[in-house]
PDB file of C-alpha atoms in Angstrom:
ATOM      1  CA  MET S 994     -12.906 -10.534  14.620  1.00  0.00           C
ATOM      2  CA  PRO S 995     -15.349  -9.792  11.568  1.00  0.00           C
ATOM      3  CA  ASP S 996     -13.984 -10.725   8.075  1.00  0.00           C
ATOM      4  CA  LYS S 997     -13.437  -7.253   6.634  1.00  0.00           C
ATOM      5  CA  ARG S 998     -11.158  -4.851   7.108  1.00  0.00           C
ATOM      6  CA  PRO S 999     -11.864  -0.986   5.704  1.00  0.00           C
ATOM      7  CA  PRO S1000     -10.346   0.568   4.326  1.00  0.00           C
ATOM      8  CA  TYR S1001     -11.868  -0.882   1.835  1.00  0.00           C
ATOM      9  CA  PRO S1002     -11.294  -1.297  -2.248  1.00  0.00           C
ATOM     10  CA  PRO S1003     -10.871   1.293  -4.612  1.00  0.00           C
ATOM     11  CA  PHE S1004      -8.399   3.130  -2.522  1.00  0.00           C
ATOM     12  CA  THR S1005      -7.677   6.515  -2.733  1.00  0.00           C
ATOM     13  CA  ARG S1006      -4.049   7.901  -1.455  1.00  0.00           C
ATOM     14  CA  GLU S1007      -5.649   8.402   1.977  1.00  0.00           C
ATOM     15  CA  THR S1008      -7.131   4.862   2.306  1.00  0.00           C
ATOM     16  CA  ALA S1009      -4.089   3.367   1.326  1.00  0.00           C
ATOM     17  CA  GLN S1010      -2.088   5.079   4.086  1.00  0.00           C
ATOM     18  CA  GLN S1011      -4.573   3.558   6.187  1.00  0.00           C
ATOM     19  CA  LYS S1012      -3.687  -0.184   5.259  1.00  0.00           C
ATOM     20  CA  VAL S1013      -0.038   0.460   5.083  1.00  0.00           C
ATOM     21  CA  GLN S1014      -0.431   2.215   8.615  1.00  0.00           C
ATOM     22  CA  ALA S1015      -2.706  -0.874  10.203  1.00  0.00           C
ATOM     23  CA  ALA S1016      -0.717  -3.368   8.311  1.00  0.00           C
ATOM     24  CA  GLU S1017       2.874  -1.996  10.209  1.00  0.00           C
ATOM     25  CA  ASP S1018       0.646  -1.654  13.430  1.00  0.00           C
ATOM     26  CA  ALA S1019      -0.374  -5.437  13.108  1.00  0.00           C
ATOM     27  CA  TRP S1020       3.209  -6.483  11.749  1.00  0.00           C
ATOM     28  CA  ASN S1021       4.318  -4.930  15.001  1.00  0.00           C
ATOM     29  CA  THR S1022       2.738  -6.838  17.573  1.00  0.00           C
ATOM     30  CA  ARG S1023       4.281 -10.023  16.493  1.00  0.00           C
ATOM     31  CA  ASP S1024       1.257 -11.587  16.900  1.00  0.00           C
ATOM     32  CA  PRO S1025       0.477 -14.064  14.323  1.00  0.00           C
ATOM     33  CA  HIS S1026      -2.757 -14.877  14.565  1.00  0.00           C
ATOM     34  CA  ARG S1027      -3.954 -10.685  14.261  1.00  0.00           C
ATOM     35  CA  VAL S1028      -1.658 -10.337  11.245  1.00  0.00           C
ATOM     36  CA  ALA S1029      -3.320 -13.793   9.253  1.00  0.00           C
ATOM     37  CA  SER S1030      -6.967 -12.725  10.311  1.00  0.00           C
ATOM     38  CA  ALA S1031      -6.328  -9.282   7.740  1.00  0.00           C
ATOM     39  CA  TYR S1032      -5.603 -11.953   5.425  1.00  0.00           C
ATOM     40  CA  THR S1033      -8.065 -13.560   3.318  1.00  0.00           C
ATOM     41  CA  PRO S1034      -8.634 -17.762   4.587  1.00  0.00           C
ATOM     42  CA  ASP S1035      -7.123 -18.457   0.904  1.00  0.00           C
ATOM     43  CA  SER S1036      -4.915 -16.173   0.775  1.00  0.00           C
ATOM     44  CA  THR S1037      -1.637 -16.632  -0.731  1.00  0.00           C
ATOM     45  CA  TRP S1038       1.501 -15.603  -0.122  1.00  0.00           C
ATOM     46  CA  ARG S1039       5.447 -15.604  -1.911  1.00  0.00           C
ATOM     47  CA  ASN S1040       8.152 -14.489   0.590  1.00  0.00           C
ATOM     48  CA  ARG S1041      11.406 -14.913   0.255  1.00  0.00           C
ATOM     49  CA  ASP S1042      11.756 -18.071  -1.717  1.00  0.00           C
ATOM     50  CA  THR S1043       8.350 -19.472   0.550  1.00  0.00           C
ATOM     51  CA  PHE S1044       4.805 -20.229  -0.849  1.00  0.00           C
ATOM     52  CA  ILE S1045       2.646 -19.723   1.566  1.00  0.00           C
ATOM     53  CA  SER S1046      -1.567 -20.878   1.180  1.00  0.00           C
ATOM     54  CA  GLY S1047      -4.082 -19.840   3.880  1.00  0.00           C
ATOM     55  CA  ARG S1048      -4.199 -18.332   7.029  1.00  0.00           C
ATOM     56  CA  GLU S1049      -2.688 -21.852   8.665  1.00  0.00           C
ATOM     57  CA  GLU S1050       0.383 -21.209   6.725  1.00  0.00           C
ATOM     58  CA  ILE S1051       1.049 -17.802   7.375  1.00  0.00           C
ATOM     59  CA  VAL S1052       0.760 -18.053  11.730  1.00  0.00           C
ATOM     60  CA  ALA S1053       3.310 -20.991  11.192  1.00  0.00           C
ATOM     61  CA  PHE S1054       5.704 -18.871   9.162  1.00  0.00           C
ATOM     62  CA  LEU S1055       5.177 -15.560  11.244  1.00  0.00           C
ATOM     63  CA  THR S1056       5.381 -18.065  14.856  1.00  0.00           C
ATOM     64  CA  ARG S1057       8.509 -19.054  12.810  1.00  0.00           C
ATOM     65  CA  LYS S1058       9.782 -16.156  11.763  1.00  0.00           C
ATOM     66  CA  TRP S1059       9.477 -13.544  14.969  1.00  0.00           C
ATOM     67  CA  GLU S1060      11.337 -17.255  16.932  1.00  0.00           C
ATOM     68  CA  ARG S1061      14.471 -16.575  14.303  1.00  0.00           C
ATOM     69  CA  GLU S1062      13.803 -12.632  14.013  1.00  0.00           C
ATOM     70  CA  LEU S1063      14.192 -11.360  17.970  1.00  0.00           C
ATOM     71  CA  ASP S1064      13.257  -7.019  18.373  1.00  0.00           C
ATOM     72  CA  TYR S1065      11.944  -7.745  15.087  1.00  0.00           C
ATOM     73  CA  ALA S1066      10.476  -3.236  14.661  1.00  0.00           C
ATOM     74  CA  LEU S1067       8.984  -2.250  10.863  1.00  0.00           C
ATOM     75  CA  ARG S1068       8.166   0.134   9.202  1.00  0.00           C
ATOM     76  CA  LYS S1069       6.022   0.184   5.910  1.00  0.00           C
ATOM     77  CA  ASN S1070       6.257   2.981   3.811  1.00  0.00           C
ATOM     78  CA  LEU S1071       3.643   3.455   1.177  1.00  0.00           C
ATOM     79  CA  TRP S1072       4.893   3.103  -2.172  1.00  0.00           C
ATOM     80  CA  SER S1073       1.814   2.733  -5.061  1.00  0.00           C
ATOM     81  CA  PHE S1074      -1.894   1.999  -4.816  1.00  0.00           C
ATOM     82  CA  HIS S1075      -4.113   1.698  -8.100  1.00  0.00           C
ATOM     83  CA  GLU S1076      -8.239   0.292  -7.672  1.00  0.00           C
ATOM     84  CA  ASP S1077      -7.531  -3.205  -5.111  1.00  0.00           C
ATOM     85  CA  ARG S1078      -3.724  -2.817  -5.495  1.00  0.00           C
ATOM     86  CA  ILE S1079      -1.198  -1.238  -2.724  1.00  0.00           C
ATOM     87  CA  ALA S1080       2.342  -1.600  -3.157  1.00  0.00           C
ATOM     88  CA  VAL S1081       5.049  -0.834  -0.564  1.00  0.00           C
ATOM     89  CA  ARG S1082       8.185  -0.383  -0.023  1.00  0.00           C
ATOM     90  CA  PHE S1083       9.971  -1.690   3.725  1.00  0.00           C
ATOM     91  CA  GLN S1084      12.370  -1.650   6.859  1.00  0.00           C
ATOM     92  CA  TYR S1085      12.714  -4.090   9.745  1.00  0.00           C
ATOM     93  CA  GLU S1086      15.491  -4.451  12.083  1.00  0.00           C
ATOM     94  CA  TRP S1087      16.043  -6.883  14.513  1.00  0.00           C
ATOM     95  CA  HIS S1088      18.738  -9.665  16.097  1.00  0.00           C
ATOM     96  CA  ASP S1089      19.056 -12.916  15.764  1.00  0.00           C
ATOM     97  CA  ALA S1090      20.170 -15.521  18.653  1.00  0.00           C
ATOM     98  CA  GLU S1091      23.669 -14.870  18.908  1.00  0.00           C
ATOM     99  CA  GLY S1092      23.328 -10.795  19.592  1.00  0.00           C
ATOM    100  CA  ALA S1093      24.280 -10.372  15.789  1.00  0.00           C
ATOM    101  CA  TRP S1094      21.876  -7.345  13.815  1.00  0.00           C
ATOM    102  CA  TRP S1095      20.043  -6.591  10.666  1.00  0.00           C
ATOM    103  CA  ARG S1096      18.165  -4.558   8.500  1.00  0.00           C
ATOM    104  CA  SER S1097      15.756  -5.537   5.799  1.00  0.00           C
ATOM    105  CA  TYR S1098      15.139  -3.780   3.170  1.00  0.00           C
ATOM    106  CA  GLY S1099      11.954  -5.273   0.907  1.00  0.00           C
ATOM    107  CA  ASN S1100       9.652  -4.214  -0.853  1.00  0.00           C
ATOM    108  CA  GLU S1101       5.781  -5.895  -1.753  1.00  0.00           C
ATOM    109  CA  LEU S1102       2.811  -5.815  -3.304  1.00  0.00           C
ATOM    110  CA  TRP S1103      -1.164  -6.589  -2.236  1.00  0.00           C
ATOM    111  CA  GLU S1104      -3.668  -7.457  -3.546  1.00  0.00           C
ATOM    112  CA  PHE S1105      -7.105  -7.010  -1.481  1.00  0.00           C
ATOM    113  CA  ASP S1106     -10.974  -8.250  -2.518  1.00  0.00           C
ATOM    114  CA  GLU S1107     -13.606  -6.009  -2.208  1.00  0.00           C
ATOM    115  CA  ARG S1108     -13.862  -7.146   2.055  1.00  0.00           C
ATOM    116  CA  GLY S1109     -10.733  -5.414   2.257  1.00  0.00           C
ATOM    117  CA  LEU S1110      -8.734  -8.600   3.409  1.00  0.00           C
ATOM    118  CA  MET S1111      -5.280  -9.232   1.495  1.00  0.00           C
ATOM    119  CA  ARG S1112      -5.617 -12.379  -0.804  1.00  0.00           C
ATOM    120  CA  ARG S1113      -2.775 -11.789  -1.986  1.00  0.00           C
ATOM    121  CA  ARG S1114       1.069 -10.528  -1.179  1.00  0.00           C
ATOM    122  CA  GLU S1115       4.112 -10.986  -2.279  1.00  0.00           C
ATOM    123  CA  ALA S1116       7.394  -9.848  -0.694  1.00  0.00           C
ATOM    124  CA  SER S1117      10.591  -9.194  -1.845  1.00  0.00           C
ATOM    125  CA  ILE S1118      13.621  -9.056   1.308  1.00  0.00           C
ATOM    126  CA  ASN S1119      17.064  -8.157   1.400  1.00  0.00           C
ATOM    127  CA  ASP S1120      19.061  -8.586   4.649  1.00  0.00           C
ATOM    128  CA  VAL S1121      22.005  -6.283   5.786  1.00  0.00           C
ATOM    129  CA  ALA S1122      24.027  -6.522   8.721  1.00  0.00           C
ATOM    130  CA  MET S1123      24.591  -3.448  10.528  1.00  0.00           C
ATOM    131  CA  ALA S1124      25.645  -2.420  14.289  1.00  0.00           C
ATOM    132  CA  GLU S1125      23.452  -2.066  16.592  1.00  0.00           C
ATOM    133  CA  ALA S1126      24.391   1.366  17.736  1.00  0.00           C
ATOM    134  CA  ASP S1127      23.299   1.928  13.994  1.00  0.00           C
ATOM    135  CA  ARG S1128      20.157   1.044  15.041  1.00  0.00           C
ATOM    136  CA  ARG S1129      16.777   3.560  14.262  1.00  0.00           C
ATOM    137  CA  ILE S1130      13.658   1.441  14.714  1.00  0.00           C
ATOM    138  CA  HIS S1131      13.336   1.186  18.092  1.00  0.00           C
ATOM    139  CA  GLY S1132       9.387  -0.634  18.648  1.00  0.00           C
ATOM    140  CA  PRO S1133       6.140   0.883  16.832  1.00  0.00           C
ATOM    141  CA  ARG S1134       6.040   3.893  15.224  1.00  0.00           C
ATOM    142  CA  PRO S1135       5.040   6.996  17.194  1.00  0.00           C
ATOM    143  CA  ARG S1136       1.799   8.277  15.781  1.00  0.00           C
ATOM    144  CA  ASP S1137       3.757  12.012  14.691  1.00  0.00           C
ATOM    145  CA  GLU S1138       5.465   9.789  12.338  1.00  0.00           C
ATOM    146  CA  TYR S1139       2.627   8.180  10.163  1.00  0.00           C
ATOM    147  CA  GLY S1140       3.860   8.907   6.815  1.00  0.00           C
ATOM    148  CA  VAL S1141       7.130   9.311   7.059  1.00  0.00           C
ATOM    149  CA  ASP S1142       9.405   7.796   5.049  1.00  0.00           C
ATOM    150  CA  LEU S1143      12.844   6.162   6.606  1.00  0.00           C
ATOM    151  CA  PRO S1144      16.113   7.315   4.345  1.00  0.00           C
ATOM    152  CA  LEU S1145      17.412   4.315   2.342  1.00  0.00           C
ATOM    153  CA  LEU S1146      21.017   3.729   4.119  1.00  0.00           C
TER     154      LEU S1146
END
C-alpha cells in the first residue's frame, strides 16, 4: 500500500468523520498488517499501560490483542478535531477464551502527518463485564449506521 492515506490534514468535519470511519473499518478486519499500514513507520502509541513504537511493534501488539479479544467488534465516533488532530470515543465488544463477554469503552487522541498517516495515538480504555445477551455490536457497522453514536450504557 502507498505511504499516503487520504483524507489529509487540515481536517474538516467531513474529512475527520471519513478518517474515523476508515479506522473503524480497518480495525474491524482484525488484520494487524492492514491496521498498522495507516500509521507512520515510527508511530508512537500509548494503549492503556502499554507504550509502542513503530509498525512492527503495532503488528505484534494487535496480533496478541486479537488472540485474546475474540469476536472483537468495534464502533468509533468522532468527538472533536482541529487541523492535524482528531479525538475519538469508541466502544467494542469481545469475549475471552472462557466465554466471558466484555464491552470496552475508550477515548483516543490521534495526530497525523501531512500524508494522512497517524504518527501518534493515545488510548485510554476501560473494560466492563457484560452478558452475551446485552451485546449491541455484531460485526462491522452497516453503511446506513455510519456516524451514528452508540448509547453510553
